[in-house]
Amino acid sequence: MSGLSHTERSGCAEILKTLTQSDLESLSSTVTNNMIAVENAPDEAINVILSYTNDPEELLKRKKVHRDSIFKYLAKEGVVIAPNSEKHQLVKRTLMFWSSGNSHGQRPALPEPQSPAQSLSVATRESTGAGSDSLAMGKQFCQWFFQLLNSQNPSLGQQPQAWGPQHFWPDVKLSLLSNTDMQSKAEEFQGAELVSLRLLALAKEEHLLLSPNVAPEGLQVQASPHGLLRVAVAGSIHRDGACLGVYEQVSGLIRTPLDNSWKIKFVNLKIRGQNALPGLPGGAPGLGWNQAKALQ
């Protein structure tokens, strides 16, 4: 009889689904001490593995449960973690996620408002002090924005959330700079429809997954007296489990005068491929290329 909770069993099953049939068969033999043989039946193998597993940590630490499978699971669940985290760190974060009671449909994920208004207003109520307000709002915006954008990526296999021009001001401007080892390309788009579509293409067509680093070294927020909120965040870019490079994004938010909601006024996105960063240090990406200019 499995000693796993319902949440642990469901989460382990999602991770096991990404393993090959040979890995599942090997894992099944291991957990049953070679007492049960399963062939060419992934669902049966997963059921056997879960039924004979009492400790989720022990299962996740097994060699056949690969690091990338755990990382993809956390990304799909909207759990932000440094992309170069070691397997034991991913295991620990997964166990924390399951014990929090926020997984598998119970996660208090940011809602899908017509604009960032709801998430930002929540952050304001939960913070104290002007500086703390701005930082909390910026963090909530990043979590809301990138979760929304990443949900459009078909490789995650999740239901896309309500992305569209409704999140932007009509005259919004996007500046996109891509720098790889082969070339540097600058693009500019203006208007809610065009900006929305170009950003959508990053996830939906190019299959990019943008993981923001909302830790202090990766996030800066500045609120102007006139009501403009600038949010600068650094992060890493992934595709199919591989880290392609890093990015910095500066977003400008302005509150609407009628319904007190927020919309995006501009987005400056700088992407750098890993090969274009020979001196890229380990750890989560941080602001540093030109953050002073970005926040002027």
Short mmCIF file of C-alpha atoms in Angstrom, two decimals:
data_model
loop_
_atom_site.label_atom_id
_atom_site.label_comp_id
_atom_site.label_asym_id
_atom_site.label_seq_id
_atom_site.Cartn_x
_atom_site.Cartn_y
_atom_site.Cartn_z
CA MET A 1 0.00 0.00 0.00
CA SER A 2 1.45 3.35 -1.02
CA GLY A 3 2.25 5.79 1.76
CA LEU A 4 2.00 8.78 -0.57
CA SER A 5 -0.59 11.48 -0.04
CA HIS A 6 -2.97 12.29 -2.86
CA THR A 7 -0.93 15.39 -3.74
CA GLU A 8 2.37 13.50 -3.68
CA ARG A 9 0.97 10.65 -5.76
CA SER A 10 -0.44 13.01 -8.39
CA GLY A 11 2.78 15.01 -8.58
CA CYS A 12 4.98 11.92 -8.81
CA ALA A 13 2.74 10.55 -11.55
CA GLU A 14 3.17 13.73 -13.60
CA ILE A 15 6.95 13.48 -13.30
CA LEU A 16 7.02 9.75 -14.09
CA LYS A 17 5.01 10.33 -17.28
CA THR A 18 8.05 12.10 -18.75
CA LEU A 19 10.32 9.06 -18.32
CA THR A 20 11.04 6.54 -21.05
CA GLN A 21 9.48 3.08 -20.96
CA SER A 22 12.85 1.48 -20.19
CA ASP A 23 13.40 3.83 -17.24
CA LEU A 24 9.92 3.08 -15.95
CA GLU A 25 10.50 -0.67 -16.20
CA SER A 26 13.85 -0.35 -14.42
CA LEU A 27 12.34 1.82 -11.70
CA SER A 28 9.44 -0.59 -11.26
CA SER A 29 11.84 -3.49 -10.79
CA THR A 30 13.84 -1.50 -8.27
CA VAL A 31 10.95 -0.46 -6.01
CA THR A 32 9.46 -3.99 -6.05
CA ASN A 33 12.78 -5.79 -5.59
CA ASN A 34 12.32 -7.47 -8.98
CA MET A 35 9.09 -9.09 -7.82
CA ILE A 36 6.89 -7.50 -10.48
CA ALA A 37 7.79 -7.25 -14.17
CA VAL A 38 6.07 -4.64 -16.32
CA GLU A 39 6.55 -4.47 -20.07
CA ASN A 40 5.28 -1.99 -22.65
CA ALA A 41 2.63 -0.53 -20.35
CA PRO A 42 3.64 2.92 -19.05
CA ASP A 43 0.46 3.46 -17.02
CA GLU A 44 0.80 0.07 -15.36
CA ALA A 45 4.47 0.72 -14.56
CA ILE A 46 3.65 4.10 -13.04
CA ASN A 47 0.88 2.58 -10.95
CA VAL A 48 3.22 -0.14 -9.66
CA ILE A 49 5.94 2.38 -8.83
CA LEU A 50 3.53 4.62 -6.91
CA SER A 51 1.90 1.69 -5.12
CA TYR A 52 5.23 0.45 -3.78
CA THR A 53 6.59 3.89 -2.87
CA ASN A 54 6.22 5.17 0.69
CA ASP A 55 8.64 8.09 0.59
CA PRO A 56 8.32 10.68 -2.25
CA GLU A 57 11.81 12.04 -1.55
CA GLU A 58 13.33 8.59 -1.99
CA LEU A 59 11.56 8.21 -5.33
CA LEU A 60 12.59 11.62 -6.64
CA LYS A 61 16.22 11.02 -5.71
CA ARG A 62 16.47 7.81 -7.73
CA LYS A 63 18.81 8.01 -10.74
CA LYS A 64 16.07 7.10 -13.22
CA VAL A 65 14.07 10.19 -12.15
CA HIS A 66 16.04 12.77 -14.07
CA ARG A 67 16.72 16.33 -13.00
CA ASP A 68 15.14 17.79 -16.16
CA SER A 69 11.88 15.94 -15.51
CA ILE A 70 11.59 17.54 -12.07
CA PHE A 71 12.51 20.99 -13.42
CA LYS A 72 9.89 20.78 -16.18
CA TYR A 73 7.27 19.71 -13.65
CA LEU A 74 8.01 22.72 -11.42
CA ALA A 75 7.94 25.06 -14.43
CA LYS A 76 4.59 23.65 -15.54
CA GLU A 77 3.22 24.21 -12.04
CA GLY A 78 4.41 27.83 -12.09
CA VAL A 79 7.11 27.31 -9.44
CA VAL A 80 10.01 29.68 -10.14
CA ILE A 81 13.45 28.23 -9.38
CA ALA A 82 16.94 28.93 -10.69
CA PRO A 83 17.45 26.95 -13.94
CA ASN A 84 20.91 25.74 -12.90
CA SER A 85 19.66 24.32 -9.59
CA GLU A 86 21.06 20.92 -8.74
CA LYS A 87 18.77 17.92 -8.50
CA HIS A 88 18.73 17.82 -4.71
CA GLN A 89 17.58 21.45 -4.69
CA LEU A 90 14.78 20.65 -7.14
CA VAL A 91 13.71 17.70 -5.01
CA LYS A 92 13.60 19.85 -1.89
CA ARG A 93 11.59 22.55 -3.68
CA THR A 94 9.15 19.97 -5.04
CA LEU A 95 8.53 18.49 -1.59
CA MET A 96 7.97 22.00 -0.18
CA PHE A 97 5.52 22.71 -2.98
CA TRP A 98 3.53 19.57 -2.27
CA SER A 99 3.50 20.14 1.50
CA SER A 100 2.20 23.70 1.03
CA GLY A 101 -1.15 22.41 -0.23
CA ASN A 102 -0.89 24.69 -3.25
CA SER A 103 -0.37 22.09 -5.98
CA HIS A 104 -2.63 20.42 -8.55
CA GLY A 105 -5.37 22.93 -8.97
CA GLN A 106 -5.21 24.22 -5.40
CA ARG A 107 -2.37 26.65 -6.07
CA PRO A 108 -3.31 30.26 -5.24
CA ALA A 109 -2.08 31.26 -8.67
CA LEU A 110 -2.52 34.80 -9.86
CA PRO A 111 -5.95 35.10 -11.42
CA GLU A 112 -6.53 35.85 -15.06
CA PRO A 113 -7.68 39.47 -14.86
CA GLN A 114 -8.22 41.63 -17.92
CA SER A 115 -5.16 43.61 -16.78
CA PRO A 116 -2.50 43.37 -14.08
CA ALA A 117 -4.80 45.40 -11.79
CA GLN A 118 -5.89 42.61 -9.48
CA SER A 119 -2.45 41.19 -8.81
CA LEU A 120 -0.96 44.63 -8.22
CA SER A 121 -3.74 45.75 -5.90
CA VAL A 122 -3.29 42.58 -3.85
CA ALA A 123 0.42 43.27 -3.54
CA THR A 124 -0.28 46.81 -2.36
CA ARG A 125 -2.62 45.66 0.39
CA GLU A 126 -0.15 43.06 1.63
CA SER A 127 2.82 45.41 1.80
CA THR A 128 3.84 48.15 4.19
CA GLY A 129 5.78 51.27 3.27
CA ALA A 130 6.06 52.98 -0.11
CA GLY A 131 9.27 51.23 -1.17
CA SER A 132 7.95 47.87 -0.06
CA ASP A 133 4.71 48.51 -1.94
CA SER A 134 6.54 49.13 -5.20
CA LEU A 135 8.79 46.10 -4.84
CA ALA A 136 5.89 43.80 -3.96
CA MET A 137 3.88 45.15 -6.90
CA GLY A 138 6.80 44.58 -9.22
CA LYS A 139 7.27 41.02 -8.01
CA GLN A 140 3.57 40.25 -8.41
CA PHE A 141 3.58 41.75 -11.89
CA CYS A 142 6.52 39.58 -12.98
CA GLN A 143 4.92 36.43 -11.62
CA TRP A 144 1.61 37.33 -13.31
CA PHE A 145 3.13 38.38 -16.64
CA PHE A 146 5.53 35.49 -17.20
CA GLN A 147 3.11 32.85 -15.94
CA LEU A 148 0.56 34.23 -18.40
CA LEU A 149 3.06 34.34 -21.27
CA ASN A 150 4.57 30.92 -20.53
CA SER A 151 1.12 29.35 -20.48
CA GLN A 152 0.98 30.00 -24.25
CA ASN A 153 3.95 27.64 -24.78
CA PRO A 154 2.53 24.38 -26.18
CA SER A 155 5.48 22.35 -24.86
CA LEU A 156 4.19 22.82 -21.30
CA GLY A 157 0.97 21.03 -22.17
CA GLN A 158 -1.24 23.32 -20.11
CA GLN A 159 -4.33 25.35 -20.89
CA PRO A 160 -3.30 28.80 -22.22
CA GLN A 161 -4.50 31.70 -20.09
CA ALA A 162 -6.15 34.85 -21.41
CA TRP A 163 -3.32 36.59 -23.25
CA GLY A 164 -4.20 39.50 -25.53
CA PRO A 165 -4.06 43.23 -26.33
CA GLN A 166 -6.38 44.01 -23.41
CA HIS A 167 -3.34 44.01 -21.09
CA PHE A 168 -1.67 46.90 -22.98
CA TRP A 169 -2.30 50.58 -23.61
CA PRO A 170 -3.34 51.26 -27.24
CA ASP A 171 -0.05 53.09 -27.99
CA VAL A 172 2.19 50.60 -26.16
CA LYS A 173 5.70 50.18 -27.58
CA LEU A 174 7.89 47.07 -27.61
CA SER A 175 11.66 47.23 -28.15
CA LEU A 176 13.18 43.78 -28.63
CA LEU A 177 16.93 43.27 -28.90
CA SER A 178 18.28 39.77 -29.56
CA ASN A 179 22.01 39.14 -29.33
CA THR A 180 23.47 35.72 -30.09
CA ASP A 181 26.91 34.53 -31.11
CA MET A 182 25.88 34.82 -34.74
CA GLN A 183 23.99 38.10 -34.96
CA SER A 184 22.35 41.02 -33.22
CA LYS A 185 18.81 41.95 -34.18
CA ALA A 186 16.69 44.91 -33.07
CA GLU A 187 12.92 45.02 -33.53
CA GLU A 188 10.32 47.63 -32.60
CA PHE A 189 6.54 47.31 -32.50
CA GLN A 190 3.85 49.81 -31.57
CA GLY A 191 0.20 49.27 -30.76
CA ALA A 192 -1.51 46.82 -28.44
CA GLU A 193 -2.28 44.27 -31.15
CA LEU A 194 1.21 44.11 -32.66
CA VAL A 195 3.00 44.12 -29.32
CA SER A 196 0.72 41.41 -27.98
CA LEU A 197 1.26 39.21 -31.05
CA ARG A 198 5.06 39.60 -31.07
CA LEU A 199 5.38 38.66 -27.41
CA LEU A 200 2.94 35.79 -27.93
CA ALA A 201 5.14 34.44 -30.73
CA LEU A 202 8.06 34.05 -28.31
CA ALA A 203 6.14 31.42 -26.38
CA LYS A 204 3.67 29.99 -28.89
CA GLU A 205 5.82 29.80 -32.03
CA GLU A 206 9.41 29.94 -30.80
CA HIS A 207 8.58 27.72 -27.80
CA LEU A 208 10.61 29.88 -25.40
CA LEU A 209 10.07 29.68 -21.67
CA LEU A 210 11.06 32.83 -19.77
CA SER A 211 11.90 32.27 -16.11
CA PRO A 212 12.18 35.53 -14.13
CA ASN A 213 14.51 35.88 -11.17
CA VAL A 214 12.40 37.80 -8.65
CA ALA A 215 15.09 37.58 -5.96
CA PRO A 216 16.62 40.94 -4.91
CA GLU A 217 19.55 40.66 -7.35
CA GLY A 218 17.20 40.06 -10.29
CA LEU A 219 14.46 42.63 -9.70
CA GLN A 220 14.34 46.41 -9.46
CA VAL A 221 11.24 48.59 -9.27
CA GLN A 222 10.90 52.33 -9.52
CA ALA A 223 7.70 54.35 -9.02
CA SER A 224 7.58 57.88 -10.38
CA PRO A 225 5.59 60.72 -8.78
CA HIS A 226 3.47 60.82 -11.95
CA GLY A 227 2.20 57.27 -11.56
CA LEU A 228 4.51 55.33 -13.89
CA LEU A 229 5.80 52.08 -12.40
CA ARG A 230 8.98 50.71 -13.98
CA VAL A 231 9.70 47.05 -13.36
CA ALA A 232 13.10 45.66 -14.39
CA VAL A 233 13.72 41.93 -14.08
CA ALA A 234 16.42 39.51 -15.18
CA GLY A 235 15.84 35.88 -16.03
CA SER A 236 16.82 32.85 -18.04
CA ILE A 237 15.43 31.52 -21.33
CA HIS A 238 14.69 27.84 -21.94
CA ARG A 239 13.44 25.55 -24.68
CA ASP A 240 12.73 21.84 -24.24
CA GLY A 241 14.70 21.64 -21.01
CA ALA A 242 17.78 23.43 -22.38
CA CYS A 243 18.92 26.84 -21.16
CA LEU A 244 19.45 29.03 -24.24
CA GLY A 245 20.55 32.23 -22.54
CA VAL A 246 19.41 35.09 -20.35
CA TYR A 247 17.24 38.19 -20.66
CA GLU A 248 16.43 41.52 -19.08
CA GLN A 249 13.02 43.12 -19.39
CA VAL A 250 11.90 46.57 -18.34
CA SER A 251 8.13 47.11 -18.30
CA GLY A 252 6.31 50.40 -17.75
CA LEU A 253 2.89 50.27 -16.08
CA ILE A 254 0.33 53.06 -15.81
CA ARG A 255 -2.93 52.97 -13.91
CA THR A 256 -6.08 53.71 -15.92
CA PRO A 257 -8.14 56.69 -14.67
CA LEU A 258 -11.61 55.11 -14.89
CA ASP A 259 -11.49 51.62 -13.37
CA ASN A 260 -8.26 51.95 -11.36
CA SER A 261 -6.62 49.06 -13.27
CA TRP A 262 -3.09 48.86 -14.63
CA LYS A 263 -1.97 48.42 -18.21
CA ILE A 264 1.44 48.02 -19.82
CA LYS A 265 2.76 51.19 -21.48
CA PHE A 266 6.09 49.90 -22.81
CA VAL A 267 8.27 46.80 -22.82
CA ASN A 268 12.02 46.80 -23.41
CA LEU A 269 13.26 43.23 -23.77
CA LYS A 270 16.92 42.34 -24.24
CA ILE A 271 17.78 38.69 -25.00
CA ARG A 272 21.29 37.29 -25.01
CA GLY A 273 22.17 33.79 -26.11
CA GLN A 274 24.41 31.72 -23.87
CA ASN A 275 27.18 31.72 -26.46
CA ALA A 276 27.15 35.51 -26.48
CA LEU A 277 27.94 35.53 -22.76
CA PRO A 278 31.35 33.85 -22.37
CA GLY A 279 31.70 35.20 -18.84
CA LEU A 280 28.20 34.31 -17.63
CA PRO A 281 28.53 33.36 -13.95
CA GLY A 282 26.60 30.58 -12.26
CA GLY A 283 23.51 31.19 -10.19
CA ALA A 284 20.28 32.91 -11.00
CA PRO A 285 20.52 35.70 -13.59
CA GLY A 286 20.80 39.19 -12.14
CA LEU A 287 20.44 42.71 -13.45
CA GLY A 288 23.69 44.22 -14.47
CA TRP A 289 24.16 44.84 -18.20
CA ASN A 290 22.77 48.34 -18.14
CA GLN A 291 20.29 48.49 -15.31
CA ALA A 292 20.98 52.12 -14.42
CA LYS A 293 20.00 53.27 -17.91
CA ALA A 294 17.02 50.88 -17.96
CA LEU A 295 15.59 52.46 -14.81
CA GLN A 296 16.15 56.10 -15.75
#
